[in-house]
Amino acid sequence: MVIGSVGAGKSSLIRALLKDDREVAKTQSLLFRDWLIDTPGEYCENPLQYRYLIATSFDTKLLVLVQDATRERGYFPPGFAGGFPVPAIGVITKIDLAAANPEKAERLLRQAMPKGDCFAVSSLNGTGIDELRDRIDSLLQIGGTR
Ligand SMILES: Nc1nc2c(ncn2[C@@H]2O[C@H](COP(=O)(O)OP(=O)(O)OP(=O)(O)O)[C@@H](O)[C@H]2O)c(=O)[nH]1
Ligand SMILES: [Mg+2]
């Protein structure tokens, strides 16, 4: 399940992971896409909506926390990943942009998930996407059937 703030690049990431070439539109509700679940950024920005993420996480094997490398702030509260029954990995998006600061993005992500891998990617030019897909694949195998 892929979560992160509004416009962080979750749907674009899913599109790149699935090698889908359809255009990405604003995500309005939970979307089950093949082996991935896309979520609206509002669910992560509004604590009243965390319940939807937590409820859905019981049907998942892995959380993917997305942080936009061009943002000044993080959107997950400290220790956020620890509130879920499944492990988390971090993904830093938009590293192709001049304004990207991946080191800062990783520091922000680490507040939410002290443990677990972090990957820096560009969904636009594909940097890091194959490595991320391989890593998710191996984590899902370890966690059981996909
Ligand atoms: N340059 C660049 N732009 C990106 C990248 N990923 C996403 N974007 C752009 O960022 C904007 C938001 O991307 P989305 O994938 O729709 O973001 P989202 O997290 O799904 O947003 P919500 O559905 O509103 O929660 C779009 O204009 C994308 O084209 C990236 O890796 N590089
Ligand atoms: Mg979206």
mmCIF file of C-alpha atoms and ligand atoms in Angstrom:
data_model
loop_
_atom_site.group_PDB
_atom_site.id
_atom_site.type_symbol
_atom_site.label_atom_id
_atom_site.label_comp_id
_atom_site.label_asym_id
_atom_site.label_seq_id
_atom_site.Cartn_x
_atom_site.Cartn_y
_atom_site.Cartn_z
ATOM 1 C CA MET A 1 0.000 0.000 0.000
ATOM 2 C CA VAL A 2 1.471 3.311 -1.145
ATOM 3 C CA ILE A 3 0.892 6.314 1.104
ATOM 4 C CA GLY A 4 2.118 9.915 1.207
ATOM 5 C CA SER A 5 1.005 13.521 0.948
ATOM 6 C CA VAL A 6 -1.130 15.059 -1.805
ATOM 7 C CA GLY A 7 0.916 15.303 -5.005
ATOM 8 C CA ALA A 8 3.917 13.417 -3.565
ATOM 9 C CA GLY A 9 3.930 11.195 -6.643
ATOM 10 C CA LYS A 10 2.244 7.996 -5.403
ATOM 11 C CA SER A 11 0.147 7.331 -8.516
ATOM 12 C CA SER A 12 3.065 8.196 -10.807
ATOM 13 C CA LEU A 13 5.231 5.760 -8.838
ATOM 14 C CA ILE A 14 2.623 3.015 -9.199
ATOM 15 C CA ARG A 15 2.368 3.743 -12.893
ATOM 16 C CA ALA A 16 6.158 3.376 -13.238
ATOM 17 C CA LEU A 17 6.263 0.184 -11.130
ATOM 18 C CA LEU A 18 3.470 -1.383 -13.191
ATOM 19 C CA LYS A 19 4.922 -0.102 -16.497
ATOM 20 C CA ASP A 20 1.545 1.400 -17.213
ATOM 21 C CA ASP A 21 1.457 4.237 -19.731
ATOM 22 C CA ARG A 22 -1.950 5.651 -18.952
ATOM 23 C CA GLU A 23 -2.058 9.193 -17.636
ATOM 24 C CA VAL A 24 -2.213 9.781 -13.896
ATOM 25 C CA ALA A 25 -5.167 11.660 -12.444
ATOM 26 C CA LYS A 26 -5.802 12.877 -8.917
ATOM 27 C CA THR A 27 -6.570 9.887 -6.652
ATOM 28 C CA GLN A 28 -10.017 10.247 -5.071
ATOM 29 C CA SER A 29 -10.322 6.989 -3.137
ATOM 30 C CA LEU A 30 -8.481 3.760 -2.390
ATOM 31 C CA LEU A 31 -7.566 2.115 -5.693
ATOM 32 C CA PHE A 32 -6.516 -1.509 -5.968
ATOM 33 C CA ARG A 33 -4.154 -1.720 -8.905
ATOM 34 C CA ASP A 34 -2.750 -5.184 -9.609
ATOM 35 C CA TRP A 35 -0.452 -5.928 -6.620
ATOM 36 C CA LEU A 36 -0.423 -2.306 -5.393
ATOM 37 C CA ILE A 37 -2.913 -0.132 -3.526
ATOM 38 C CA ASP A 38 -2.976 3.575 -4.359
ATOM 39 C CA THR A 39 -4.304 5.947 -1.708
ATOM 40 C CA PRO A 40 -5.389 9.611 -1.802
ATOM 41 C CA GLY A 41 -2.865 11.988 -0.239
ATOM 42 C CA GLU A 42 -5.629 13.392 1.961
ATOM 43 C CA TYR A 43 -5.693 10.112 3.931
ATOM 44 C CA CYS A 44 -2.157 10.774 5.094
ATOM 45 C CA GLU A 45 -2.531 14.521 5.621
ATOM 46 C CA ASN A 46 -5.633 14.313 7.784
ATOM 47 C CA PRO A 47 -5.263 12.271 10.998
ATOM 48 C CA LEU A 48 -9.031 11.676 11.061
ATOM 49 C CA GLN A 49 -8.538 9.606 7.932
ATOM 50 C CA TYR A 50 -5.632 7.481 9.193
ATOM 51 C CA ARG A 51 -8.263 4.907 10.127
ATOM 52 C CA TYR A 52 -8.826 4.076 6.434
ATOM 53 C CA LEU A 53 -5.125 3.457 5.961
ATOM 54 C CA ILE A 54 -4.845 1.371 9.110
ATOM 55 C CA ALA A 55 -7.931 -0.716 8.291
ATOM 56 C CA THR A 56 -6.691 -1.405 4.754
ATOM 57 C CA SER A 57 -3.169 -2.190 5.935
ATOM 58 C CA PHE A 58 -4.433 -5.421 7.510
ATOM 59 C CA ASP A 59 -4.947 -6.715 3.957
ATOM 60 C CA THR A 60 -1.446 -5.736 2.835
ATOM 61 C CA LYS A 61 2.094 -7.052 3.246
ATOM 62 C CA LEU A 62 4.055 -3.837 3.040
ATOM 63 C CA LEU A 63 3.717 -0.080 3.417
ATOM 64 C CA VAL A 64 5.463 2.218 0.969
ATOM 65 C CA LEU A 65 5.870 5.675 2.524
ATOM 66 C CA VAL A 66 6.393 8.308 -0.156
ATOM 67 C CA GLN A 67 8.220 11.597 0.427
ATOM 68 C CA ASP A 68 8.547 14.217 -2.319
ATOM 69 C CA ALA A 69 12.221 15.257 -2.541
ATOM 70 C CA THR A 70 11.260 18.836 -3.408
ATOM 71 C CA ARG A 71 9.137 19.446 -0.292
ATOM 72 C CA GLU A 72 10.389 21.409 2.703
ATOM 73 C CA ARG A 73 8.498 19.339 5.229
ATOM 74 C CA GLY A 74 7.370 15.835 5.973
ATOM 75 C CA TYR A 75 3.717 14.846 6.270
ATOM 76 C CA PHE A 76 3.984 11.775 8.472
ATOM 77 C CA PRO A 77 4.012 12.170 12.260
ATOM 78 C CA PRO A 78 7.002 10.755 14.180
ATOM 79 C CA GLY A 79 6.841 6.969 14.432
ATOM 80 C CA PHE A 80 3.957 6.767 11.941
ATOM 81 C CA ALA A 81 5.084 3.430 10.442
ATOM 82 C CA GLY A 82 5.068 1.811 13.879
ATOM 83 C CA GLY A 83 1.281 2.176 14.043
ATOM 84 C CA PHE A 84 0.790 -0.376 11.255
ATOM 85 C CA PRO A 85 0.833 -4.178 11.450
ATOM 86 C CA VAL A 86 3.180 -4.549 8.430
ATOM 87 C CA PRO A 87 6.758 -3.433 7.666
ATOM 88 C CA ALA A 88 7.501 -0.203 5.789
ATOM 89 C CA ILE A 89 9.937 0.973 3.165
ATOM 90 C CA GLY A 90 10.506 4.580 2.157
ATOM 91 C CA VAL A 91 10.510 6.044 -1.338
ATOM 92 C CA ILE A 92 11.827 9.509 -2.171
ATOM 93 C CA THR A 93 10.285 10.765 -5.412
ATOM 94 C CA LYS A 94 11.058 13.456 -8.021
ATOM 95 C CA ILE A 95 14.860 13.214 -7.736
ATOM 96 C CA ASP A 96 15.068 14.312 -11.394
ATOM 97 C CA LEU A 97 14.035 17.861 -10.419
ATOM 98 C CA ALA A 98 16.637 20.560 -9.764
ATOM 99 C CA ALA A 99 14.903 21.484 -6.504
ATOM 100 C CA ALA A 100 15.168 17.915 -5.153
ATOM 101 C CA ASN A 101 16.992 17.369 -1.873
ATOM 102 C CA PRO A 102 17.023 13.577 -1.370
ATOM 103 C CA GLU A 103 19.146 13.729 1.820
ATOM 104 C CA LYS A 104 16.650 16.013 3.483
ATOM 105 C CA ALA A 105 13.760 13.850 2.263
ATOM 106 C CA GLU A 106 15.418 10.792 3.805
ATOM 107 C CA ARG A 107 15.801 12.602 7.139
ATOM 108 C CA LEU A 108 12.100 13.481 7.044
ATOM 109 C CA LEU A 109 11.154 9.885 6.214
ATOM 110 C CA ARG A 110 13.354 8.519 8.981
ATOM 111 C CA GLN A 111 11.267 10.346 11.571
ATOM 112 C CA ALA A 112 8.261 8.321 10.422
ATOM 113 C CA MET A 113 10.119 5.049 9.855
ATOM 114 C CA PRO A 114 13.378 4.669 11.784
ATOM 115 C CA LYS A 115 13.953 1.221 10.245
ATOM 116 C CA GLY A 116 13.549 -0.130 6.714
ATOM 117 C CA ASP A 117 15.099 0.661 3.345
ATOM 118 C CA CYS A 118 14.800 4.009 1.585
ATOM 119 C CA PHE A 119 14.927 4.295 -2.207
ATOM 120 C CA ALA A 120 15.345 7.487 -4.233
ATOM 121 C CA VAL A 121 13.527 7.414 -7.564
ATOM 122 C CA SER A 122 12.226 9.386 -10.480
ATOM 123 C CA SER A 123 8.967 8.065 -11.853
ATOM 124 C CA LEU A 124 9.449 10.416 -14.776
ATOM 125 C CA ASN A 125 12.775 9.093 -16.118
ATOM 126 C CA GLY A 126 12.738 5.718 -14.364
ATOM 127 C CA THR A 127 15.788 6.182 -12.107
ATOM 128 C CA GLY A 128 15.703 3.659 -9.269
ATOM 129 C CA ILE A 129 12.391 2.088 -10.302
ATOM 130 C CA ASP A 130 13.718 -1.362 -11.278
ATOM 131 C CA GLU A 131 15.727 -1.655 -8.039
ATOM 132 C CA LEU A 132 12.671 -0.646 -6.029
ATOM 133 C CA ARG A 133 10.425 -3.143 -7.849
ATOM 134 C CA ASP A 134 12.972 -5.942 -7.186
ATOM 135 C CA ARG A 135 13.179 -5.040 -3.519
ATOM 136 C CA ILE A 136 9.403 -4.947 -3.068
ATOM 137 C CA ASP A 137 9.178 -8.239 -4.917
ATOM 138 C CA SER A 138 11.627 -9.925 -2.564
ATOM 139 C CA LEU A 139 9.941 -8.436 0.528
ATOM 140 C CA LEU A 140 6.555 -9.698 -0.656
ATOM 141 C CA GLN A 141 7.978 -13.188 -1.287
ATOM 142 C CA ILE A 142 9.394 -13.302 2.240
ATOM 143 C CA GLY A 143 6.074 -12.112 3.630
ATOM 144 C CA GLY A 144 4.136 -14.896 1.901
ATOM 145 C CA THR A 145 2.162 -15.125 -1.325
ATOM 146 C CA ARG A 146 1.518 -11.998 -3.319
HETATM 147 N N1 LIG B 1 9.515 15.522 -12.254
HETATM 148 C C1 LIG B 1 8.786 14.576 -11.647
HETATM 149 N N2 LIG B 1 7.479 14.789 -11.443
HETATM 150 C C2 LIG B 1 6.771 13.818 -10.813
HETATM 151 C C3 LIG B 1 7.373 12.611 -10.357
HETATM 152 N N3 LIG B 1 6.414 11.883 -9.745
HETATM 153 C C4 LIG B 1 5.265 12.598 -9.841
HETATM 154 N N4 LIG B 1 5.481 13.767 -10.485
HETATM 155 C C5 LIG B 1 4.483 14.801 -10.768
HETATM 156 O O1 LIG B 1 3.892 15.221 -9.549
HETATM 157 C C6 LIG B 1 2.497 15.494 -9.719
HETATM 158 C C7 LIG B 1 1.672 14.685 -8.728
HETATM 159 O O2 LIG B 1 1.868 13.314 -9.014
HETATM 160 P P1 LIG B 1 0.811 12.181 -8.602
HETATM 161 O O3 LIG B 1 1.461 10.864 -8.939
HETATM 162 O O4 LIG B 1 -0.530 12.454 -9.149
HETATM 163 O O5 LIG B 1 0.765 12.401 -7.014
HETATM 164 P P2 LIG B 1 -0.106 11.605 -5.932
HETATM 165 O O6 LIG B 1 0.789 11.404 -4.771
HETATM 166 O O7 LIG B 1 -0.710 10.403 -6.541
HETATM 167 O O8 LIG B 1 -1.236 12.679 -5.544
HETATM 168 P P3 LIG B 1 -2.723 12.455 -4.948
HETATM 169 O O9 LIG B 1 -3.393 11.408 -5.786
HETATM 170 O O10 LIG B 1 -3.348 13.798 -5.070
HETATM 171 O O11 LIG B 1 -2.571 12.067 -3.520
HETATM 172 C C8 LIG B 1 2.194 15.146 -11.176
HETATM 173 O O12 LIG B 1 2.212 16.352 -11.915
HETATM 174 C C9 LIG B 1 3.331 14.247 -11.599
HETATM 175 O O13 LIG B 1 3.631 14.299 -12.972
HETATM 176 C C10 LIG B 1 8.783 12.425 -10.595
HETATM 177 O O14 LIG B 1 9.412 11.420 -10.208
HETATM 178 N N5 LIG B 1 9.428 13.445 -11.227
HETATM 179 MG MG MG B 2 -2.613 9.795 -6.737
#
